[in-house]
Amino acid sequence: MTAERPSAPLFNRLALLGVGLIGSSIARAARTQGTVREIVATARSAATRRRVAELGIADQVVETNAAAAAGADLVIACAPVGVCGEIAREIAPHLKPGAVVSDVGSVKGAIVRDMGPHLPSGVHFVPAHPVAGTEHSGPDAGFAELFVGRWCILTPPEGTDQAAVDRLAAFWRALGANVDTMRPDHHDLVLAITSHLPHLIAYTIVGTADELAEVTRSEVLKFSAGGFRDFTRIAASDPTMWRDVFLANKDAVLEMLGTFNEDLSKLTRAIRRGDGEALFAHFARTRAIRRGIVDIGQDSPAPDFGRSHPQLPAEPLPRPYAASSDD
Ligand code: NAP
């Protein structure tokens, strides 16, 4: 891990309200990096409480958000966006004065709207979104390195205590993230195009393929390396989380979807008219965008074989394909 360890814990007690992929990754990273003295987590079901205890990623696992938040210096809601307002209402009477209250939701306008009004004055509300994840869910899916080299976007409401914002930024940096600050509505517009729309397209295309006839469907699966495989990975993302994202970021997603549909129509027209020049110009522009992403270190230039360690077949290839020692 390349993150810098703070010389002393940044917070005494961290409460994680929800220990799925993101909550359990924060727990693992915060412990590895020594950013907090104690971690308390909420898990509503007995089975999850047992699992979190077995994994040993929190010092205490409690049943309610109120119990976890009581006495905590940093409280992070790590649950789907749609329940965060209710969580804020539940924890409000139990918050310690001076506590920093945050979240990890993929939409920020709705979080500010739903959580903010419940929180008492005297606590510092600093919403956050670590732009890092996988298609897996639950406490077993998390890992300490998830945030390394990724961005965490803070969207503090106007007038938020700067010292609280700085402390939360230091927390995320200690977990390996780069930190940026934005207005919530700007965050939602940016993420609509970089994350929400790509997920919607993946959900659509995988659903469309599934509606094809049985014979075609088996060919879709067999030849899925041709781009489709990447869509299936994205389309395996958590249904609750993504339902909430589209409900909560409706306006920005619809705006981006309008622009996307116009561009799709242009490409459709170019294909119909056999306009190779237009297609080439478009693909050349998008290739340059991909190179830009690699250049700023947000992805690797290595070819994606769809397997982390592509291997040659264990059995020797039959002649004439196998090279022999007397060749
Ligand atoms: P996850 O693995 O499904 O975990 C969500 C957790 O929230 C579950 O443990 C669930 O517990 C818990 N939960 C649900 N309702 C709750 C409530 N009322 N009180 C306390 N806990 C509750 O999901 P995740 O991927 O970690 O996503 C969590 C948040 O992170 C979402 O807001 C999402 O937008 C954001 N996020 C996700 C990603 C990603 O790629 N996955 C990336 C960045 C941000 P039960 O098992 O008891 O239901």
Short mmCIF file of C-alpha atoms and ligand atoms in Angstrom, two decimals:
data_model
loop_
_atom_site.label_atom_id
_atom_site.label_comp_id
_atom_site.label_asym_id
_atom_site.label_seq_id
_atom_site.Cartn_x
_atom_site.Cartn_y
_atom_site.Cartn_z
CA MET A 1 0.00 0.00 0.00
CA THR A 2 1.44 3.35 -0.99
CA ALA A 3 -0.72 5.50 1.34
CA GLU A 4 1.11 7.44 4.03
CA ARG A 5 0.43 6.32 7.59
CA PRO A 6 -0.45 9.25 9.88
CA SER A 7 1.92 9.60 12.85
CA ALA A 8 -1.09 9.43 15.24
CA PRO A 9 -4.69 8.28 14.73
CA LEU A 10 -6.79 11.03 13.10
CA PHE A 11 -9.97 10.00 14.98
CA ASN A 12 -10.55 8.05 18.17
CA ARG A 13 -13.69 6.13 17.36
CA LEU A 14 -14.92 5.42 13.82
CA ALA A 15 -18.52 4.25 13.34
CA LEU A 16 -19.27 2.49 10.07
CA LEU A 17 -23.01 2.26 9.48
CA GLY A 18 -23.11 -0.71 7.09
CA VAL A 19 -20.25 -3.12 6.42
CA GLY A 20 -20.63 -4.10 2.78
CA LEU A 21 -17.99 -3.65 0.08
CA ILE A 22 -17.24 0.00 0.91
CA GLY A 23 -17.73 -0.13 4.70
CA SER A 24 -15.57 -3.23 5.10
CA SER A 25 -12.87 -1.79 2.81
CA ILE A 26 -12.75 1.37 4.95
CA ALA A 27 -12.52 -0.80 8.08
CA ARG A 28 -9.65 -2.86 6.68
CA ALA A 29 -7.74 0.18 5.35
CA ALA A 30 -8.31 2.31 8.48
CA ARG A 31 -6.98 -0.52 10.63
CA THR A 32 -3.98 -1.25 8.40
CA GLN A 33 -3.09 2.44 8.31
CA GLY A 34 -3.75 3.18 12.00
CA THR A 35 -6.02 6.12 11.12
CA VAL A 36 -8.42 5.48 14.02
CA ARG A 37 -8.11 3.98 17.52
CA GLU A 38 -11.34 1.98 17.50
CA ILE A 39 -13.85 0.79 14.87
CA VAL A 40 -17.52 0.13 15.63
CA ALA A 41 -19.72 -1.22 12.87
CA THR A 42 -23.45 -1.76 12.39
CA ALA A 43 -24.72 -4.99 10.92
CA ARG A 44 -28.45 -5.49 11.09
CA SER A 45 -28.62 -9.25 10.69
CA ALA A 46 -27.15 -11.72 13.16
CA ALA A 47 -25.48 -13.60 10.28
CA THR A 48 -23.61 -10.45 9.11
CA ARG A 49 -22.64 -9.56 12.70
CA ARG A 50 -21.17 -13.04 13.07
CA ARG A 51 -19.31 -12.77 9.76
CA VAL A 52 -17.86 -9.33 10.56
CA ALA A 53 -16.70 -10.67 13.94
CA GLU A 54 -15.07 -13.68 12.22
CA LEU A 55 -13.31 -11.40 9.75
CA GLY A 56 -12.02 -9.33 12.67
CA ILE A 57 -12.34 -6.04 10.80
CA ALA A 58 -14.09 -4.09 13.62
CA ASP A 59 -13.55 -3.88 17.37
CA GLN A 60 -17.31 -4.04 18.00
CA VAL A 61 -20.25 -5.02 15.82
CA VAL A 62 -23.60 -3.70 17.00
CA GLU A 63 -27.17 -4.08 15.82
CA THR A 64 -28.31 -0.46 15.49
CA ASN A 65 -26.87 2.64 13.87
CA ALA A 66 -27.70 4.63 17.02
CA ALA A 67 -25.52 2.33 19.15
CA ALA A 68 -22.63 2.56 16.68
CA ALA A 69 -22.81 6.36 16.31
CA ALA A 70 -22.97 7.08 20.06
CA GLY A 71 -19.61 8.46 21.18
CA ALA A 72 -18.01 8.23 17.72
CA ASP A 73 -15.76 11.02 16.41
CA LEU A 74 -16.22 10.04 12.79
CA VAL A 75 -19.49 8.48 11.60
CA ILE A 76 -19.69 7.20 8.02
CA ALA A 77 -22.96 5.91 6.55
CA CYS A 78 -21.91 3.09 4.19
CA ALA A 79 -25.41 2.00 3.16
CA PRO A 80 -27.41 2.49 -0.07
CA VAL A 81 -28.24 6.15 -0.85
CA GLY A 82 -31.99 5.58 -0.39
CA VAL A 83 -31.71 4.76 3.35
CA CYS A 84 -29.20 7.47 4.36
CA GLY A 85 -31.90 10.02 5.31
CA GLU A 86 -33.49 7.51 7.65
CA ILE A 87 -30.05 6.67 9.10
CA ALA A 88 -29.40 10.39 9.81
CA ARG A 89 -32.75 10.66 11.60
CA GLU A 90 -31.93 7.56 13.67
CA ILE A 91 -28.44 8.65 14.76
CA ALA A 92 -29.10 12.38 15.27
CA PRO A 93 -29.98 12.27 19.01
CA HIS A 94 -26.93 10.08 19.75
CA LEU A 95 -24.20 12.08 18.00
CA LYS A 96 -21.32 13.46 20.01
CA PRO A 97 -20.86 17.26 19.71
CA GLY A 98 -17.98 17.97 17.33
CA ALA A 99 -18.33 14.62 15.52
CA VAL A 100 -17.74 14.50 11.78
CA VAL A 101 -20.68 12.83 9.98
CA SER A 102 -20.10 11.58 6.46
CA ASP A 103 -21.22 8.96 3.94
CA VAL A 104 -19.92 7.22 0.81
CA GLY A 105 -23.00 7.50 -1.42
CA SER A 106 -22.59 7.60 -5.19
CA VAL A 107 -25.02 10.56 -5.43
CA LYS A 108 -24.45 13.72 -3.40
CA GLY A 109 -27.37 16.12 -3.95
CA ALA A 110 -29.85 13.61 -2.52
CA ILE A 111 -27.56 12.86 0.43
CA VAL A 112 -27.26 16.55 1.35
CA ARG A 113 -31.05 16.94 0.96
CA ASP A 114 -31.96 13.77 2.92
CA MET A 115 -29.32 13.66 5.68
CA GLY A 116 -28.56 17.34 6.30
CA PRO A 117 -31.87 18.46 7.87
CA HIS A 118 -31.74 15.71 10.53
CA LEU A 119 -28.25 16.49 11.83
CA PRO A 120 -27.96 18.72 14.90
CA SER A 121 -25.85 21.87 14.91
CA GLY A 122 -22.56 21.16 16.62
CA VAL A 123 -21.71 18.19 14.38
CA HIS A 124 -19.86 18.63 11.09
CA PHE A 125 -21.56 17.18 8.02
CA VAL A 126 -19.08 16.40 5.23
CA PRO A 127 -20.59 14.12 2.55
CA ALA A 128 -18.07 12.09 0.54
CA HIS A 129 -17.90 9.72 -2.40
CA PRO A 130 -14.91 7.42 -2.86
CA VAL A 131 -14.90 6.80 -6.61
CA ALA A 132 -13.73 3.20 -6.26
CA GLY A 133 -15.57 -0.08 -6.24
CA THR A 134 -16.15 -3.48 -7.72
CA GLU A 135 -19.27 -5.40 -8.77
CA HIS A 136 -19.15 -7.40 -5.51
CA SER A 137 -21.09 -6.74 -2.30
CA GLY A 138 -20.96 -7.59 1.37
CA PRO A 139 -18.27 -7.71 4.08
CA ASP A 140 -16.22 -10.43 2.35
CA ALA A 141 -15.90 -8.34 -0.82
CA GLY A 142 -13.89 -5.50 0.76
CA PHE A 143 -10.12 -5.07 0.68
CA ALA A 144 -7.73 -2.53 2.21
CA GLU A 145 -6.25 -1.34 -1.10
CA LEU A 146 -9.59 -0.45 -2.74
CA PHE A 147 -9.07 3.32 -2.44
CA VAL A 148 -5.37 3.51 -3.34
CA GLY A 149 -4.82 5.92 -6.21
CA ARG A 150 -8.58 6.54 -6.58
CA TRP A 151 -10.40 9.82 -6.00
CA CYS A 152 -12.57 10.63 -3.03
CA ILE A 153 -14.84 13.62 -3.70
CA LEU A 154 -15.97 15.69 -0.69
CA THR A 155 -19.09 17.85 -1.06
CA PRO A 156 -19.32 19.91 2.14
CA PRO A 157 -22.37 22.18 2.31
CA GLU A 158 -21.60 25.91 2.33
CA GLY A 159 -20.34 27.13 5.70
CA THR A 160 -18.98 23.74 6.86
CA ASP A 161 -16.12 24.03 9.35
CA GLN A 162 -12.92 23.87 7.26
CA ALA A 163 -11.00 22.03 9.99
CA ALA A 164 -13.56 19.19 9.83
CA VAL A 165 -13.26 19.04 6.03
CA ASP A 166 -9.45 18.92 6.35
CA ARG A 167 -9.60 16.11 8.92
CA LEU A 168 -11.84 13.99 6.70
CA ALA A 169 -9.60 14.73 3.70
CA ALA A 170 -6.58 13.57 5.76
CA PHE A 171 -8.48 10.38 6.66
CA TRP A 172 -9.14 9.55 3.00
CA ARG A 173 -5.57 10.40 2.00
CA ALA A 174 -4.31 8.01 4.69
CA LEU A 175 -6.43 5.31 3.01
CA GLY A 176 -4.55 6.02 -0.21
CA ALA A 177 -7.12 8.19 -2.00
CA ASN A 178 -6.64 11.50 -3.77
CA VAL A 179 -9.11 14.07 -2.49
CA ASP A 180 -11.09 16.69 -4.40
CA THR A 181 -13.91 19.00 -3.32
CA MET A 182 -17.01 19.85 -5.40
CA ARG A 183 -20.51 21.23 -5.13
CA PRO A 184 -23.00 18.33 -4.79
CA ASP A 185 -24.86 19.17 -8.02
CA HIS A 186 -21.62 19.35 -9.97
CA HIS A 187 -20.56 15.97 -8.54
CA ASP A 188 -23.86 14.46 -9.67
CA LEU A 189 -23.49 15.78 -13.22
CA VAL A 190 -19.89 14.54 -13.55
CA LEU A 191 -20.71 11.10 -12.13
CA ALA A 192 -23.83 10.82 -14.32
CA ILE A 193 -21.61 10.66 -17.41
CA THR A 194 -18.54 8.88 -15.96
CA SER A 195 -20.31 6.20 -13.93
CA HIS A 196 -24.11 6.21 -13.89
CA LEU A 197 -24.70 6.26 -17.67
CA PRO A 198 -22.08 3.52 -18.34
CA HIS A 199 -23.83 1.33 -15.76
CA LEU A 200 -27.21 2.02 -17.39
CA ILE A 201 -25.80 1.06 -20.80
CA ALA A 202 -24.31 -2.14 -19.36
CA TYR A 203 -27.61 -3.06 -17.68
CA THR A 204 -29.39 -2.41 -20.99
CA ILE A 205 -27.08 -4.34 -23.31
CA VAL A 206 -26.84 -7.39 -21.05
CA GLY A 207 -30.65 -7.39 -20.72
CA THR A 208 -31.02 -7.09 -24.50
CA ALA A 209 -28.68 -10.04 -25.11
CA ASP A 210 -30.64 -12.07 -22.59
CA GLU A 211 -33.83 -11.46 -24.55
CA LEU A 212 -32.35 -13.03 -27.70
CA ALA A 213 -33.24 -16.58 -28.72
CA GLU A 214 -31.63 -19.47 -26.84
CA VAL A 215 -29.16 -20.44 -29.59
CA THR A 216 -27.92 -16.88 -29.98
CA ARG A 217 -27.69 -16.49 -26.24
CA SER A 218 -25.28 -19.41 -25.92
CA GLU A 219 -23.12 -17.81 -28.63
CA VAL A 220 -23.27 -14.51 -26.75
CA LEU A 221 -21.81 -16.25 -23.70
CA LYS A 222 -19.26 -18.28 -25.67
CA PHE A 223 -17.85 -15.29 -27.56
CA SER A 224 -18.24 -12.81 -24.72
CA ALA A 225 -14.58 -11.68 -24.87
CA GLY A 226 -15.52 -9.26 -27.66
CA GLY A 227 -16.52 -6.36 -25.39
CA PHE A 228 -19.67 -7.95 -24.00
CA ARG A 229 -17.77 -9.54 -21.12
CA ASP A 230 -16.88 -6.12 -19.68
CA PHE A 231 -20.54 -5.12 -19.78
CA THR A 232 -21.57 -8.30 -17.92
CA ARG A 233 -19.12 -7.46 -15.12
CA ILE A 234 -20.55 -3.96 -14.71
CA ALA A 235 -24.13 -5.26 -15.02
CA ALA A 236 -23.48 -7.62 -12.08
CA SER A 237 -23.30 -4.61 -9.73
CA ASP A 238 -25.60 -4.49 -6.72
CA PRO A 239 -29.27 -3.95 -7.76
CA THR A 240 -30.26 -2.07 -4.58
CA MET A 241 -27.35 0.34 -4.81
CA TRP A 242 -27.97 1.09 -8.49
CA ARG A 243 -31.74 1.40 -8.17
CA ASP A 244 -31.09 4.08 -5.54
CA VAL A 245 -28.47 5.84 -7.70
CA PHE A 246 -30.88 6.24 -10.63
CA LEU A 247 -33.76 7.33 -8.41
CA ALA A 248 -31.57 9.84 -6.57
CA ASN A 249 -29.73 11.26 -9.60
CA LYS A 250 -32.69 11.31 -11.97
CA ASP A 251 -32.24 14.82 -13.41
CA ALA A 252 -28.51 14.60 -14.20
CA VAL A 253 -28.85 11.08 -15.65
CA LEU A 254 -31.77 12.15 -17.87
CA GLU A 255 -29.77 15.17 -19.07
CA MET A 256 -26.77 12.98 -19.99
CA LEU A 257 -29.03 10.33 -21.51
CA GLY A 258 -30.50 13.01 -23.84
CA THR A 259 -27.01 13.94 -25.11
CA PHE A 260 -26.07 10.26 -25.38
CA ASN A 261 -29.16 9.50 -27.48
CA GLU A 262 -28.32 12.35 -29.86
CA ASP A 263 -24.76 11.02 -30.30
CA LEU A 264 -26.04 7.48 -30.79
CA SER A 265 -28.37 8.76 -33.49
CA LYS A 266 -25.41 10.41 -35.26
CA LEU A 267 -23.46 7.14 -35.24
CA THR A 268 -26.54 5.20 -36.36
CA ARG A 269 -26.91 7.59 -39.29
CA ALA A 270 -23.20 7.24 -40.19
CA ILE A 271 -23.54 3.42 -40.25
CA ARG A 272 -26.73 3.56 -42.30
CA ARG A 273 -25.14 5.91 -44.87
CA GLY A 274 -21.84 4.00 -44.96
CA ASP A 275 -20.06 7.16 -43.77
CA GLY A 276 -16.69 5.62 -42.85
CA GLU A 277 -15.07 9.02 -42.42
CA ALA A 278 -17.52 10.03 -39.68
CA LEU A 279 -17.10 6.67 -37.91
CA PHE A 280 -13.29 6.87 -38.11
CA ALA A 281 -13.22 10.46 -36.80
CA HIS A 282 -15.44 9.50 -33.87
CA PHE A 283 -13.42 6.39 -32.94
CA ALA A 284 -10.14 8.33 -33.23
CA ARG A 285 -11.49 10.94 -30.80
CA THR A 286 -12.58 8.30 -28.26
CA ARG A 287 -9.23 6.49 -28.53
CA ALA A 288 -7.50 9.75 -27.55
CA ILE A 289 -9.79 10.01 -24.50
CA ARG A 290 -8.77 6.47 -23.43
CA ARG A 291 -5.09 7.39 -23.79
CA GLY A 292 -5.70 10.45 -21.62
CA ILE A 293 -7.15 8.22 -18.86
CA VAL A 294 -4.08 5.97 -18.97
CA ASP A 295 -1.77 9.02 -18.97
CA ILE A 296 -3.26 10.38 -15.72
CA GLY A 297 -2.82 6.95 -14.07
CA GLN A 298 -6.52 6.01 -13.71
CA ASP A 299 -6.02 2.74 -15.66
CA SER A 300 -3.26 0.54 -16.97
CA PRO A 301 -2.14 0.48 -20.60
CA ALA A 302 -1.74 -3.34 -20.38
CA PRO A 303 -3.98 -5.29 -22.74
CA ASP A 304 -7.05 -6.66 -20.98
CA PHE A 305 -7.17 -10.39 -21.56
CA GLY A 306 -10.08 -10.78 -19.16
CA ARG A 307 -7.93 -12.93 -16.90
CA SER A 308 -5.53 -11.55 -14.35
CA HIS A 309 -2.77 -13.98 -15.39
CA PRO A 310 -3.31 -15.29 -18.90
CA GLN A 311 -1.64 -18.66 -19.22
CA LEU A 312 -0.74 -20.90 -22.08
CA PRO A 313 -2.41 -24.34 -22.11
CA ALA A 314 -0.77 -26.80 -19.67
CA GLU A 315 -0.79 -29.59 -22.31
CA PRO A 316 1.76 -29.27 -25.17
CA LEU A 317 0.13 -28.13 -28.42
CA PRO A 318 -0.19 -30.86 -31.10
CA ARG A 319 2.19 -30.67 -34.05
CA PRO A 320 2.55 -28.76 -36.31
CA TYR A 321 1.75 -25.90 -33.87
CA ALA A 322 4.19 -26.83 -31.11
CA ALA A 323 7.74 -25.66 -31.59
CA SER A 324 10.08 -28.65 -31.19
CA SER A 325 13.65 -28.62 -29.96
CA ASP A 326 14.98 -29.61 -33.42
CA ASP A 327 13.13 -26.80 -35.28
P1 NAP B 1 -23.06 -3.36 -0.15
O1 NAP B 1 -21.82 -4.17 -0.28
O2 NAP B 1 -24.35 -3.92 -0.64
O3 NAP B 1 -23.25 -2.93 1.36
C1 NAP B 1 -24.29 -2.12 1.81
C2 NAP B 1 -24.45 -2.35 3.28
O4 NAP B 1 -25.41 -1.44 3.79
C3 NAP B 1 -24.93 -3.75 3.62
O5 NAP B 1 -24.05 -4.30 4.55
C4 NAP B 1 -26.31 -3.51 4.24
O6 NAP B 1 -26.59 -4.37 5.30
C5 NAP B 1 -26.14 -2.10 4.78
N1 NAP B 1 -27.39 -1.42 5.05
C6 NAP B 1 -28.50 -1.33 4.28
N2 NAP B 1 -29.44 -0.59 4.89
C7 NAP B 1 -28.91 -0.20 6.08
C8 NAP B 1 -29.37 0.57 7.17
N3 NAP B 1 -30.59 1.13 7.17
N4 NAP B 1 -28.56 0.74 8.24
C9 NAP B 1 -27.32 0.20 8.25
N5 NAP B 1 -26.82 -0.54 7.26
C10 NAP B 1 -27.62 -0.73 6.19
O7 NAP B 1 -22.92 -1.94 -0.87
P2 NAP B 1 -21.64 -1.03 -1.11
O8 NAP B 1 -21.12 -1.31 -2.48
O9 NAP B 1 -20.72 -1.10 0.05
O10 NAP B 1 -22.35 0.40 -1.21
C11 NAP B 1 -22.59 1.19 -0.07
C12 NAP B 1 -22.63 2.65 -0.48
O11 NAP B 1 -21.41 2.96 -1.15
C13 NAP B 1 -23.76 3.02 -1.45
O12 NAP B 1 -24.33 4.23 -1.05
C14 NAP B 1 -23.06 3.21 -2.78
O13 NAP B 1 -23.71 4.19 -3.55
C15 NAP B 1 -21.67 3.65 -2.34
N6 NAP B 1 -20.58 3.31 -3.28
C16 NAP B 1 -20.54 2.08 -3.85
C17 NAP B 1 -19.51 1.78 -4.74
C18 NAP B 1 -19.44 0.42 -5.41
O14 NAP B 1 -18.80 0.29 -6.46
N7 NAP B 1 -20.05 -0.60 -4.89
C19 NAP B 1 -18.51 2.72 -5.01
C20 NAP B 1 -18.57 3.96 -4.36
C21 NAP B 1 -19.61 4.25 -3.49
P3 NAP B 1 -27.59 -5.62 5.12
O15 NAP B 1 -26.72 -6.70 4.57
O16 NAP B 1 -28.06 -5.83 6.50
O17 NAP B 1 -28.70 -5.18 4.18
#
